[in-house]
Coordinates of C-alpha atoms in Angstrom, one line a residue:
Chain H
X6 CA 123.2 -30.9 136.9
X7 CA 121.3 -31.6 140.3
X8 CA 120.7 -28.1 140.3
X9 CA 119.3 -27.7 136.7
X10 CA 116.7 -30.5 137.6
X11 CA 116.0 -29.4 141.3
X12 CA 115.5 -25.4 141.0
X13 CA 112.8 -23.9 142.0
X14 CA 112.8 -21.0 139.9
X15 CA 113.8 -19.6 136.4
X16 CA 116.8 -17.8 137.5
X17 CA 118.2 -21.1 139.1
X18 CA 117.7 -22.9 136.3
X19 CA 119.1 -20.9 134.1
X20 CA 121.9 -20.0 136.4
X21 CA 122.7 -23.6 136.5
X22 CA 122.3 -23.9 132.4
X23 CA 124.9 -21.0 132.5
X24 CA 127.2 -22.7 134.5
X25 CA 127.1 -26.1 132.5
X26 CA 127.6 -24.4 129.5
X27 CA 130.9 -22.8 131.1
X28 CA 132.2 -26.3 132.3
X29 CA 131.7 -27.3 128.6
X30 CA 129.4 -30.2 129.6
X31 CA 129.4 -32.3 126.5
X32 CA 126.0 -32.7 125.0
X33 CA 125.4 -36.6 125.9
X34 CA 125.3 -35.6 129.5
X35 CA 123.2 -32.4 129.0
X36 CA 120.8 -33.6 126.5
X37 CA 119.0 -36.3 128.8
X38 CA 118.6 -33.7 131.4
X39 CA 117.1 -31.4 129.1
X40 CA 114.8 -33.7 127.8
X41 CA 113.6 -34.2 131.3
X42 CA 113.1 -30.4 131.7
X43 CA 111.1 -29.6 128.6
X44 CA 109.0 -32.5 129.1
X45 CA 107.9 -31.2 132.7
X46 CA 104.6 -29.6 132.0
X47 CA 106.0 -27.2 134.7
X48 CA 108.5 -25.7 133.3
X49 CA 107.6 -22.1 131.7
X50 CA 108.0 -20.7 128.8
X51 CA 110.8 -18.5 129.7
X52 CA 113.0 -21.4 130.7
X53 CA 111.9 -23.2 127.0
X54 CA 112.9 -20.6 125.3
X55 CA 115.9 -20.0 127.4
X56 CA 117.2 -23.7 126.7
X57 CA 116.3 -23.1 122.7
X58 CA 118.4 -19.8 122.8
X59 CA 121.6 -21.0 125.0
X60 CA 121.6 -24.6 123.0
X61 CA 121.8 -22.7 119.8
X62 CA 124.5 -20.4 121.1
X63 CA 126.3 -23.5 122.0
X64 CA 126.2 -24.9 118.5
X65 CA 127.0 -21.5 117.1
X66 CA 130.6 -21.4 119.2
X67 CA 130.4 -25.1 118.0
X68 CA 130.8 -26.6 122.1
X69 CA 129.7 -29.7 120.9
X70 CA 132.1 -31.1 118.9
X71 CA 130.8 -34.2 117.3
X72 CA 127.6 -34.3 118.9
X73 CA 126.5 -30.9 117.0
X74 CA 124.2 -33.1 114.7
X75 CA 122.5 -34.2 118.0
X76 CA 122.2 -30.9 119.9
X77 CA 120.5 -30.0 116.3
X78 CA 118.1 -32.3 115.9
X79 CA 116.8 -31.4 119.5
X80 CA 116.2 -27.9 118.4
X81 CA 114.6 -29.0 115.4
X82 CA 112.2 -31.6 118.0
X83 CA 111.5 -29.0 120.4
X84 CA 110.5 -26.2 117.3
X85 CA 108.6 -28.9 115.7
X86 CA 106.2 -29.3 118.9
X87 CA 106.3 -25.9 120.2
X88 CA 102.1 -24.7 120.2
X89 CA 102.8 -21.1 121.9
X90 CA 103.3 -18.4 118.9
X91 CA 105.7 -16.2 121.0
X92 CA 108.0 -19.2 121.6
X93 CA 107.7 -19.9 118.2
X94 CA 108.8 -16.8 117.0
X95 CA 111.8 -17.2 119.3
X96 CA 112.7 -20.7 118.0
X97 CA 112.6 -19.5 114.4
X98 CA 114.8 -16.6 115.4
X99 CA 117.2 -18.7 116.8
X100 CA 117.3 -21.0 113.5
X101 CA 117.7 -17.9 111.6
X102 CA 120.8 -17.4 113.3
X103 CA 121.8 -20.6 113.2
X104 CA 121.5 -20.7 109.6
X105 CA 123.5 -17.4 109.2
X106 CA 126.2 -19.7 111.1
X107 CA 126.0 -22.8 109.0
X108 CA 126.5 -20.5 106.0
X109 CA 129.8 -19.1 106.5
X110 CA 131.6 -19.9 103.7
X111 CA 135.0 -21.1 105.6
X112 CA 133.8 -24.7 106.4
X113 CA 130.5 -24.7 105.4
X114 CA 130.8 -28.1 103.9
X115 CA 130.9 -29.4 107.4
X116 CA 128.1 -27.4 108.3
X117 CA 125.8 -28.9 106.0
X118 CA 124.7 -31.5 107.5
X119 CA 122.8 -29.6 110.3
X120 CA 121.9 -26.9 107.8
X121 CA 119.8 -29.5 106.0
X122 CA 118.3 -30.8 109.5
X123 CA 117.1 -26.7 109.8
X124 CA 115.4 -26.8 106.2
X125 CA 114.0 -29.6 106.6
X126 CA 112.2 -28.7 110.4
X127 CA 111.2 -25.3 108.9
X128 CA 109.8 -26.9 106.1
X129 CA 107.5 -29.4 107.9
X130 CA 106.3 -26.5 110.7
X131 CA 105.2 -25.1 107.5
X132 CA 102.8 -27.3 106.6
X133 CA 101.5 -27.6 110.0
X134 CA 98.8 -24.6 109.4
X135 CA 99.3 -21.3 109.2
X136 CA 101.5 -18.5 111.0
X137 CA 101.3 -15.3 112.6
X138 CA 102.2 -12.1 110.2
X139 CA 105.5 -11.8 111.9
X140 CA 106.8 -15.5 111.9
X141 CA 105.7 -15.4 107.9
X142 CA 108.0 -12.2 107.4
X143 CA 110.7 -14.3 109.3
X144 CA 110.2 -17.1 106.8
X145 CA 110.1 -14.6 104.0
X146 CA 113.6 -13.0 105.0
X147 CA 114.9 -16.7 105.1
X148 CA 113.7 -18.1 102.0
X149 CA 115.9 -15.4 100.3
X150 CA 118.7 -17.3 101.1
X151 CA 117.3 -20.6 101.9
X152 CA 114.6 -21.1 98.5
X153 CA 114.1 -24.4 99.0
X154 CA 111.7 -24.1 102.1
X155 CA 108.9 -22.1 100.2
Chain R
X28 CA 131.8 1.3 141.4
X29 CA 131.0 0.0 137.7
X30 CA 131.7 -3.5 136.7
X31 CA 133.8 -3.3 133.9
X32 CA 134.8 -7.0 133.8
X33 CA 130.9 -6.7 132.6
X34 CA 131.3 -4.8 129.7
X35 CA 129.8 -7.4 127.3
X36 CA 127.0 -6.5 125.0
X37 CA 124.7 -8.1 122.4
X38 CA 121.9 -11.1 123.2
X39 CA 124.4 -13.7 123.9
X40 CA 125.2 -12.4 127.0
X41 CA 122.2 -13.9 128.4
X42 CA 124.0 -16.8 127.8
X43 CA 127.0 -16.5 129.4
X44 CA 126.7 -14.4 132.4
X45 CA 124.2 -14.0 135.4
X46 CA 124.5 -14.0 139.2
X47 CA 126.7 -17.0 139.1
X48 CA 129.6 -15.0 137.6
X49 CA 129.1 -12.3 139.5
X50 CA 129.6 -14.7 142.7
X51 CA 132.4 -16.4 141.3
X52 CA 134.1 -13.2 140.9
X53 CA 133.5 -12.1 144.7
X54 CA 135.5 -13.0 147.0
X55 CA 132.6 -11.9 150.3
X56 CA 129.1 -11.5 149.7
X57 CA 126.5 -10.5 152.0
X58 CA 123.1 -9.7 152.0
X59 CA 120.8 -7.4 154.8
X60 CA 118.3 -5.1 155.4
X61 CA 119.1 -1.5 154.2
X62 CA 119.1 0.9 156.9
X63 CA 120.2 4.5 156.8
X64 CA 119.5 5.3 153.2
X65 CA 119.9 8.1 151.7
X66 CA 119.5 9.9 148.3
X67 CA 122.0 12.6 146.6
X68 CA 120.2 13.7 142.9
X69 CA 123.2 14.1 140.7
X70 CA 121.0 15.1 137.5
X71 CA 118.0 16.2 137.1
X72 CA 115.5 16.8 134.1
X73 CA 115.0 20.6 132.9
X74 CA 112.2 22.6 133.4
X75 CA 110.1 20.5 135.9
X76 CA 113.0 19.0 137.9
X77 CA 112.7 15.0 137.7
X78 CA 115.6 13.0 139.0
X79 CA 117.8 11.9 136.6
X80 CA 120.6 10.1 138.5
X81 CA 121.0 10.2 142.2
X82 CA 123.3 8.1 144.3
X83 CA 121.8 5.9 146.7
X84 CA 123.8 5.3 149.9
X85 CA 123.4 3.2 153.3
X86 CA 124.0 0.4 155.4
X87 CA 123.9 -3.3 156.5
X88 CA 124.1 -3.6 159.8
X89 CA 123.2 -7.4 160.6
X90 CA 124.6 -9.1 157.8
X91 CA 123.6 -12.6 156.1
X92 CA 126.7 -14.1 154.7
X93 CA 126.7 -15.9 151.2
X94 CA 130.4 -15.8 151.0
X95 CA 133.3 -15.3 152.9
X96 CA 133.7 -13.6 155.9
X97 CA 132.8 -9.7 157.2
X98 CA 135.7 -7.7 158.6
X99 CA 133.9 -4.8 159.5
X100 CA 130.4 -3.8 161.1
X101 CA 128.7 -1.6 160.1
X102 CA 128.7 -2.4 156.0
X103 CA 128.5 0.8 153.8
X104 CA 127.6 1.1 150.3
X105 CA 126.5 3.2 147.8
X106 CA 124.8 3.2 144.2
X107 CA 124.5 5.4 140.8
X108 CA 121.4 4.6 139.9
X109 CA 119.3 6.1 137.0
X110 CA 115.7 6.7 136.1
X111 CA 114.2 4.0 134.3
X112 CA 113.5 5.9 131.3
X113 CA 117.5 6.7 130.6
X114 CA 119.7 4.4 128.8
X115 CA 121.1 2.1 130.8
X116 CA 124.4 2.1 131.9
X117 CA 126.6 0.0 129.0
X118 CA 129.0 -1.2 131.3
X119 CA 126.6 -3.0 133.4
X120 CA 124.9 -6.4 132.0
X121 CA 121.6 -6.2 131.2
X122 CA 120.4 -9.1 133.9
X123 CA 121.2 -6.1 137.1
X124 CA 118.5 -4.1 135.9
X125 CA 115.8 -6.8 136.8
X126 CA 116.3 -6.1 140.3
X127 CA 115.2 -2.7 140.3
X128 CA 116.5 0.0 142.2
X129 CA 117.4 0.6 146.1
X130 CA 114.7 1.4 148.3
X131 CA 115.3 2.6 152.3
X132 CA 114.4 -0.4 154.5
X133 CA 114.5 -3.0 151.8
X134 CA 117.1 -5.4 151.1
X135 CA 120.2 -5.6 149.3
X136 CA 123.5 -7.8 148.3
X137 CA 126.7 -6.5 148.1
X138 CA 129.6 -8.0 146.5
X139 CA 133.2 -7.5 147.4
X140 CA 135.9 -8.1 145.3
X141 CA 138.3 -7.8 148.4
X142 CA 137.4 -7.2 152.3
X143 CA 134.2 -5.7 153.5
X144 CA 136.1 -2.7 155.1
X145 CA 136.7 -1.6 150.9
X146 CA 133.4 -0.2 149.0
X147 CA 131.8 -3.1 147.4
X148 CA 132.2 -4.2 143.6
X149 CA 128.9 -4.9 143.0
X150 CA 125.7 -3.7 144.5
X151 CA 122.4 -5.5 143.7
X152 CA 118.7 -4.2 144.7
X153 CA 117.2 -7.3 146.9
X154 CA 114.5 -7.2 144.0
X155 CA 110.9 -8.4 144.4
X156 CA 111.9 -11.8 145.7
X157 CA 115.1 -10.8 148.2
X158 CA 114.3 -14.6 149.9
X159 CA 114.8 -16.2 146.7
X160 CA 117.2 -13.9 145.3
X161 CA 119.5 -14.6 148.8
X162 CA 119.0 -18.3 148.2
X163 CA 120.0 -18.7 145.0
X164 CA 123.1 -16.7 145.5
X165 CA 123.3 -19.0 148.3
X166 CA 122.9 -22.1 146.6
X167 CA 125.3 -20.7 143.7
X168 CA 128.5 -20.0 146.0
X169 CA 128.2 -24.0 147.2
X170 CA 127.8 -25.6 144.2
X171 CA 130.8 -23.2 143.2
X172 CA 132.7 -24.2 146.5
X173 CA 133.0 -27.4 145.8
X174 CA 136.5 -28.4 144.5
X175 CA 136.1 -31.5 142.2
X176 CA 135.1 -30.0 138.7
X177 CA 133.3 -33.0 138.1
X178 CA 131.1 -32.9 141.5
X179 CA 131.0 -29.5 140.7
X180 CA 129.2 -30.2 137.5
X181 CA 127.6 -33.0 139.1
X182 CA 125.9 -30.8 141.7

């Protein structure tokens, strides 16, 4: 955890976001460090996206038990205030797939929950002015299952 | 010399493994100065004859230890490595290709699954950065040393 907020460089970060995943560090004791980390004006790109990408893994093998809802929601902040396109391309990749994982049909009802947390973020980046080509085709492709966010 | 406990593929493994596996895995790491290198072409292109695959081979003979302890003096190792152009090797995760490729007098880190008298598991260019590179591998085996899971996590 020290690590994580100490390193000096991308691979040690994201060595030590690696190696908190693998200890299964519940998301009340990750999240405040992560919030920490994507507010430092310092951190780069790489390292935003790599926290987007390895949080939604996390929620996708579903390591967060009860706090999923709350490891959701983050993603939803941090795609919600993202400026840079490339990053935002990555984030709405990422909620793609998480979206192909809340709708599996064995337990989706469970899943729903976040799934509406996801509709609702991409629907409000929406309306925040327009897109590059490629993150419209990415909508497109996910309004086929999800109609509700045109 | 591949790393089939490696053989993962798809984007997730960015998630999941990276040089801290890697040093979990070892038992001795060290890192040095290559000296002694040399180059065997195994393959090369048709017609105008461009190295394909070639085996890279030398020595460390002032080792840094990251882990464990060195049995033996002088360290050999050697390396398959491919031009950048070919597929990469599937058995290999995609994070050892940022480190490039072995180059006589730079630097590189071995890692043994066993003693340092056996060829090493792993071996891994010293990169742009080989200071950095040796201090997060460094920093990685003491966080990893320490017994309490919980410091661990702590640390």
């Amino acid at each position: 955890m020290r690590a994580l907020k100490n390193a000096r460089t991308d691979e040690a970060q994201k060595a030590a976001l690696r190696s908190l995943a693998g200890f299964g560090t519940p998301w009340s004791t990750l999240a405040p460090v992560l919030e920490q980390v994507v507010a430092n004006p310092a951190t780069s790109l790489d390292i935003r996206g790599f926290i987007f990408g390895i949080v939604t893994f996390q929620v996708r093998q579903e390591k967060f038990g009860l706090q999923q809802r709350e490891a959701v929601q983050f993603l939803c902040r941090e795609f919600l205030a993202v400026k840079d396109t490339r990053l935002l391309l990555g984030f709405v990749l990422n909620l793609k797939l998480l979206l192909h994982y809340t709708g599996q049909s064995e337990g989706r009802q469970g899943r729903l929950p976040i799934e509406r947390l996801i509709i609702e973020a991409l629907k409000q980046r929406k309306t925040m002015g327009s897109m590059p080509t490629e993150i419209v085709e990415q909508y497109q492709d996910i309004e086929e299952t999800h109609p509700e966010i045109r | 010399m591949a790393i089939t406990t490696y053989a993962r593929t798809g984007v997730d493994q960015i998630y999941q493994w990276g040089p801290e596996s890697l040093v979990k895995e070892s038992q001795v790491i060290v890192a040095g100065k290559i000296t002694h290198y040399s180059k065997v072409v195994n393959s090369t292109s048709q017609g105008e004859p461009i190295p394909l695959i070639w085996t890279a081979s030398g020595q460390i003979e002032q080792p840094v230890v990251i882990k464990g302890a060195v049995s033996t003096l002088p360290i050999l190792f050697s390396k398959v490595e491919r031009v950048v152009f070919l597929p990469s090797d599937p058995y290999l995760p995609n994070w050892l290709s940022d480190y490039g490729k072995l180059k006589p007098e730079g630097s590189v880190v071995l890692f043994f699954q066993g003693a340092t008298d056996k060829p090493p598991s792993t071996v891994l260019p010293g990169g742009d950065n080989p200071d950095s590179q040796f201090a997060l591998l460094k920093g990685i085996a003491s966080i990893q040393a320490i017994g309490d899971p919980q410091e661990q996590a702590d640390a």
